[in-house]
CSV table of C-alpha atoms in Angstrom, one decimal:
chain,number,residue,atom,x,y,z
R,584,UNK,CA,-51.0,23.1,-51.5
R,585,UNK,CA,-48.6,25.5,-50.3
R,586,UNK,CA,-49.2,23.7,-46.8
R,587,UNK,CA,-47.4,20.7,-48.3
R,588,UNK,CA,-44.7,22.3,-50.4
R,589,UNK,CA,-43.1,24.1,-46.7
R,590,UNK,CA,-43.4,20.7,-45.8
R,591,UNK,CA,-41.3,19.4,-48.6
R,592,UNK,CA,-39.0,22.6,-48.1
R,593,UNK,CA,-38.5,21.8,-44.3
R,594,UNK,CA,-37.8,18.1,-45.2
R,595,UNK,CA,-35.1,18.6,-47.3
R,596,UNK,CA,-33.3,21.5,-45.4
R,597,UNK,CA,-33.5,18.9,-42.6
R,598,UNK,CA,-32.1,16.2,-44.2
R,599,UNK,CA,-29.2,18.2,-46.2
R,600,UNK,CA,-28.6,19.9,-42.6
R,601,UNK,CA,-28.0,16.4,-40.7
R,602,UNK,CA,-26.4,15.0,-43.5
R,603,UNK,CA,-23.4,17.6,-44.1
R,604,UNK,CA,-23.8,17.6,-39.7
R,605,UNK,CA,-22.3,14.0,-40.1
R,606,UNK,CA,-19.8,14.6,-42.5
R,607,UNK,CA,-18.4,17.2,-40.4
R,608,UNK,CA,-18.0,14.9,-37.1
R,609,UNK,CA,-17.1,11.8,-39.4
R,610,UNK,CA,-13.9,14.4,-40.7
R,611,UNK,CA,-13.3,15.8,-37.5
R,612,UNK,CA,-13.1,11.7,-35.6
R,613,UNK,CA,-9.3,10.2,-35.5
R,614,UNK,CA,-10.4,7.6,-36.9
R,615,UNK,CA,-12.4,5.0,-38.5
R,616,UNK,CA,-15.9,4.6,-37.4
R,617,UNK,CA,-16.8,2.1,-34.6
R,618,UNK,CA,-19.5,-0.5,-33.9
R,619,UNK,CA,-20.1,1.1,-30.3
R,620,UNK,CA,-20.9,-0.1,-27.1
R,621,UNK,CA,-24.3,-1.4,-28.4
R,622,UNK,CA,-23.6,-2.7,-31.7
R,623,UNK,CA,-25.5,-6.2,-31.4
R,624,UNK,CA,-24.3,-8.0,-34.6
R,625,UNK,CA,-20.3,-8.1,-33.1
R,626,UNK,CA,-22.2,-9.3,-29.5
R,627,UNK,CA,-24.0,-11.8,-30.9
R,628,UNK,CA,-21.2,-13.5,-33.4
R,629,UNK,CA,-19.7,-14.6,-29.7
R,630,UNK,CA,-20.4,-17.8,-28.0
R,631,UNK,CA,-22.6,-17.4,-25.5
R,632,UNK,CA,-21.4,-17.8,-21.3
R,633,UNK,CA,-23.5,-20.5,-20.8
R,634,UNK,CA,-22.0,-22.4,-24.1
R,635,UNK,CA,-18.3,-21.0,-23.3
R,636,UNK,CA,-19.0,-22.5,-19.1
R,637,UNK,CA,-19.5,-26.0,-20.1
R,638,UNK,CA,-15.6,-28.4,-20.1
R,639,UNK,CA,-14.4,-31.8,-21.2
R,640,UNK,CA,-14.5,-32.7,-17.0
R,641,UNK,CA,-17.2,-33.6,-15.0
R,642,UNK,CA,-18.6,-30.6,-13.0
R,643,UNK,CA,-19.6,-31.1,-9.3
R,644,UNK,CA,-22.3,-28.3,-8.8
R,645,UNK,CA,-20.6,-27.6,-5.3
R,646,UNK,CA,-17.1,-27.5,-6.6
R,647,UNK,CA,-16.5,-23.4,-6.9
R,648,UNK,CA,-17.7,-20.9,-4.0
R,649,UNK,CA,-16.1,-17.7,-5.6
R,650,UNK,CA,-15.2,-15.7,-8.7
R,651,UNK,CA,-12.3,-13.4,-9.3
R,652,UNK,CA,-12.0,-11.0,-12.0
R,653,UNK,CA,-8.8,-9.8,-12.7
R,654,UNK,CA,-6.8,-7.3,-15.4
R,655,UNK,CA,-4.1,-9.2,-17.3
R,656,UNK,CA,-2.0,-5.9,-16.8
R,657,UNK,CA,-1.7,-6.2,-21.2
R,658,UNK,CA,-2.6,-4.0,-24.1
R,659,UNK,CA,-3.6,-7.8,-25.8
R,660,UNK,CA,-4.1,-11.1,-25.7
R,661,UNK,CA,-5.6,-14.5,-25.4
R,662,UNK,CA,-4.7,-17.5,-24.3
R,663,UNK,CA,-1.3,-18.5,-25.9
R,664,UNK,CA,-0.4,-15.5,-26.0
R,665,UNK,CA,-0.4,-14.6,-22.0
R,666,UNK,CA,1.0,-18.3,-21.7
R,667,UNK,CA,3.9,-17.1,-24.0
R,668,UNK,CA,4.8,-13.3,-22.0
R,669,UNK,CA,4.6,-15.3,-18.6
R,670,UNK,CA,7.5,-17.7,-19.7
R,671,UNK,CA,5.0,-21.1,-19.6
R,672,UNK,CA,6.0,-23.7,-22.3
R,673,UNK,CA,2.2,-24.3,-23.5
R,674,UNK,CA,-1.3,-22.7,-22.2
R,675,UNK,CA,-2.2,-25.1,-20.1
R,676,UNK,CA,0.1,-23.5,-17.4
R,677,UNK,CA,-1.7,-20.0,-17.5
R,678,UNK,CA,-3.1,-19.7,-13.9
R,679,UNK,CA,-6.6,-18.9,-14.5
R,680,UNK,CA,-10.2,-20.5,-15.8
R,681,UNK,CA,-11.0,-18.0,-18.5
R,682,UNK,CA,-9.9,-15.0,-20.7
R,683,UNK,CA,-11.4,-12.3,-21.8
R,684,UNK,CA,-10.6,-10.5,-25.1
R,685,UNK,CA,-10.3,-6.8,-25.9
R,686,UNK,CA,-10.2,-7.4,-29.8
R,687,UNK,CA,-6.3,-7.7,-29.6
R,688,UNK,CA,-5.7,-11.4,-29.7
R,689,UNK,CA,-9.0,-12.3,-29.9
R,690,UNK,CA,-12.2,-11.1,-31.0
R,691,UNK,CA,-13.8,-7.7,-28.5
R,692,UNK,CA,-15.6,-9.9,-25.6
R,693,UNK,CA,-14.6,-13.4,-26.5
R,694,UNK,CA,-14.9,-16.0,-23.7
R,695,UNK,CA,-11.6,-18.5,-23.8
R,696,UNK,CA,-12.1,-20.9,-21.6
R,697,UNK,CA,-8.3,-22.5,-20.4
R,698,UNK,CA,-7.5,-25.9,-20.2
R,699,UNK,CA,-7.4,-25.4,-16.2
R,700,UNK,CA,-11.2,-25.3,-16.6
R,701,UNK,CA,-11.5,-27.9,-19.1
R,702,UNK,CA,-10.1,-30.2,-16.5
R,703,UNK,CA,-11.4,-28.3,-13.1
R,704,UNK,CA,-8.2,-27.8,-12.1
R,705,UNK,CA,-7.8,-25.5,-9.2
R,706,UNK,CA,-5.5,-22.4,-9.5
R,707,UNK,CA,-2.7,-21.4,-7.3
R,708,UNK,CA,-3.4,-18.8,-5.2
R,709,UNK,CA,-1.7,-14.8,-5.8
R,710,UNK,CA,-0.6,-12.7,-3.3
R,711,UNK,CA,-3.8,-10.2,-2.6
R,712,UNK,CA,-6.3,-12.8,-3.7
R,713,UNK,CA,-9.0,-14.7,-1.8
R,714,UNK,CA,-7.7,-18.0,-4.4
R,715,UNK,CA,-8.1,-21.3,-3.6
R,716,UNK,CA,-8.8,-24.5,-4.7
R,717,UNK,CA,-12.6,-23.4,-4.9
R,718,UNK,CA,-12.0,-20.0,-6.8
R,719,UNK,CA,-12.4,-19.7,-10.6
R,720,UNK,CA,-10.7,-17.3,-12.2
R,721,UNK,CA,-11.2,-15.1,-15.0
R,722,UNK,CA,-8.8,-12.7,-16.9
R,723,UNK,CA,-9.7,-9.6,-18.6
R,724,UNK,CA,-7.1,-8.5,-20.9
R,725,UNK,CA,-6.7,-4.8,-19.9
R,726,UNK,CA,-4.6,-3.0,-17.4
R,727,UNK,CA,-7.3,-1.0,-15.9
R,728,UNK,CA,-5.4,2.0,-15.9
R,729,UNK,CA,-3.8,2.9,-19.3
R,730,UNK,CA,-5.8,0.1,-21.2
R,731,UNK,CA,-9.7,0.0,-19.7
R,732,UNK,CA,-12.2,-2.9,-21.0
R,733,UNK,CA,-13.9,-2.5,-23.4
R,734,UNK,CA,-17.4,-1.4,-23.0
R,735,UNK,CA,-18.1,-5.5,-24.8
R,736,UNK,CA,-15.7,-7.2,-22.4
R,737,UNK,CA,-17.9,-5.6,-19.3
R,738,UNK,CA,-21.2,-6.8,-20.7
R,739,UNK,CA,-18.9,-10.2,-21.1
R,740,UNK,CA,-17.5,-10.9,-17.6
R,741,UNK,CA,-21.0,-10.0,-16.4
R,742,UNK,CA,-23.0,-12.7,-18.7
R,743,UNK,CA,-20.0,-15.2,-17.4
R,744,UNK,CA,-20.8,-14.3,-13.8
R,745,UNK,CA,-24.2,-14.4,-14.0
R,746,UNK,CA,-23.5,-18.1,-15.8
R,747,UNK,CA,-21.5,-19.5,-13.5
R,748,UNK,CA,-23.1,-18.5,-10.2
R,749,UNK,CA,-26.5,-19.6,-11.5
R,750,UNK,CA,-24.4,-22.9,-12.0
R,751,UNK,CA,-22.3,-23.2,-9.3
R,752,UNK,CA,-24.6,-21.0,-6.5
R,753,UNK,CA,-21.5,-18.8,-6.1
R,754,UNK,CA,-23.1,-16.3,-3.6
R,755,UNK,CA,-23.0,-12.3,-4.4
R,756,UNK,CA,-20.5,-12.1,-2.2
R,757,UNK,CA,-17.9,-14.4,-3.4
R,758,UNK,CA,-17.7,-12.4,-6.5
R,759,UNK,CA,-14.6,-9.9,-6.7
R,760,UNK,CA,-13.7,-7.5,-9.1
R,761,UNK,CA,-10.7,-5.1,-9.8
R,762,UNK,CA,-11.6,-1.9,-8.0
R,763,UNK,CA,-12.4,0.1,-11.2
R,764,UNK,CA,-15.2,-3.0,-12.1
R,765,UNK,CA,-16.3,-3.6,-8.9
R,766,UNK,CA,-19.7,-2.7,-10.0
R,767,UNK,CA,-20.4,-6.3,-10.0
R,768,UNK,CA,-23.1,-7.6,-12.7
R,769,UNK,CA,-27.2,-6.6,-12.3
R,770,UNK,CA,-29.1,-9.6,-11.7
């Protein structure tokens, strides 16, 4: 009997002990409280790559040989809103085949797919990249320096690799990625 009242004693000194423990380092946090990196109900609210890969034109299985991941050099963003800051009339002039979202423009790790790939349309090609008219091109909305992806927009771009070079046999090493994610996705 008095086995099971310690045990009774130690239970609740444990749980009044991590309970007043997470009110301290809720108060002491600058702010709210997030999902996290591993937060599964925000992931799976998203379309998924292979969903977000398909487009309105017919796709030639040959058609792309290499993937390039870039930062948007932004804070935020999607579509329209990249189209507007670069001076194009309407979207369908913003020079890539997908954008990522940081949860500023767009929902954390959403996969816009541009009108550029819902036509095939090749991109022009950039000053240090390998573009060309068999490239596809995907935008993360982060600067990579002051504003890093988010921890869902990594998980993202490597779900949308892994889709598209299943589809397209885009070999490992026609994949590029900014130097800070060059990582590259674990098959």
């Amino acid at each position: 009997m008095a086995n099971q009242l310690r045990v009774w004693k130690v239970l609740i000194v444990l749980l009044i002990s991590m309970t007043s423990g997470a009110i301290l380092l809720m108060s002491l946090s600058a702010g709210p409280l997030s999902a996290g990196p591993f937060c599964l109900s925000s992931y799976y609210r998203l379309v998924s790559a292979d969903t977000a890969i398909h487009s309105k034109a017919t796709q030639s299985h040959d058609r792309w040989k290499r993937i390039e991941i870039f930062y948007s050099e932004t804070r935020m963003g999607g579509i329209e809103w990249l189209a507007s800051i670069n001076g194009f009339k309407d979207a369908k002039e913003l020079d890539c085949h997908f954008v990522i979202c940081n949860g500023h423009g767009g929902k954390d790790g959403q996969i816009q797919p541009t009108e550029k790939w819902q036509e095939q349309a090749s991109v022009q090609p950039l000053r240090n990249w390998y573009s060309g008219e068999e490239t596809i091109r995907v935008c993360v909305i982060a600067s990579g320096e002051s504003c890093h992806p988010t921890d869902c927009q990594i998980k993202r771009v490597d779900s949308l690799v892994q889709a598209l070079s299943r589809r397209f046999d885009v070999p490992p090493n026609g994949i590029h990625y900014p130097g800070d994610m060059s990582r590259g996705p674990s098959y």
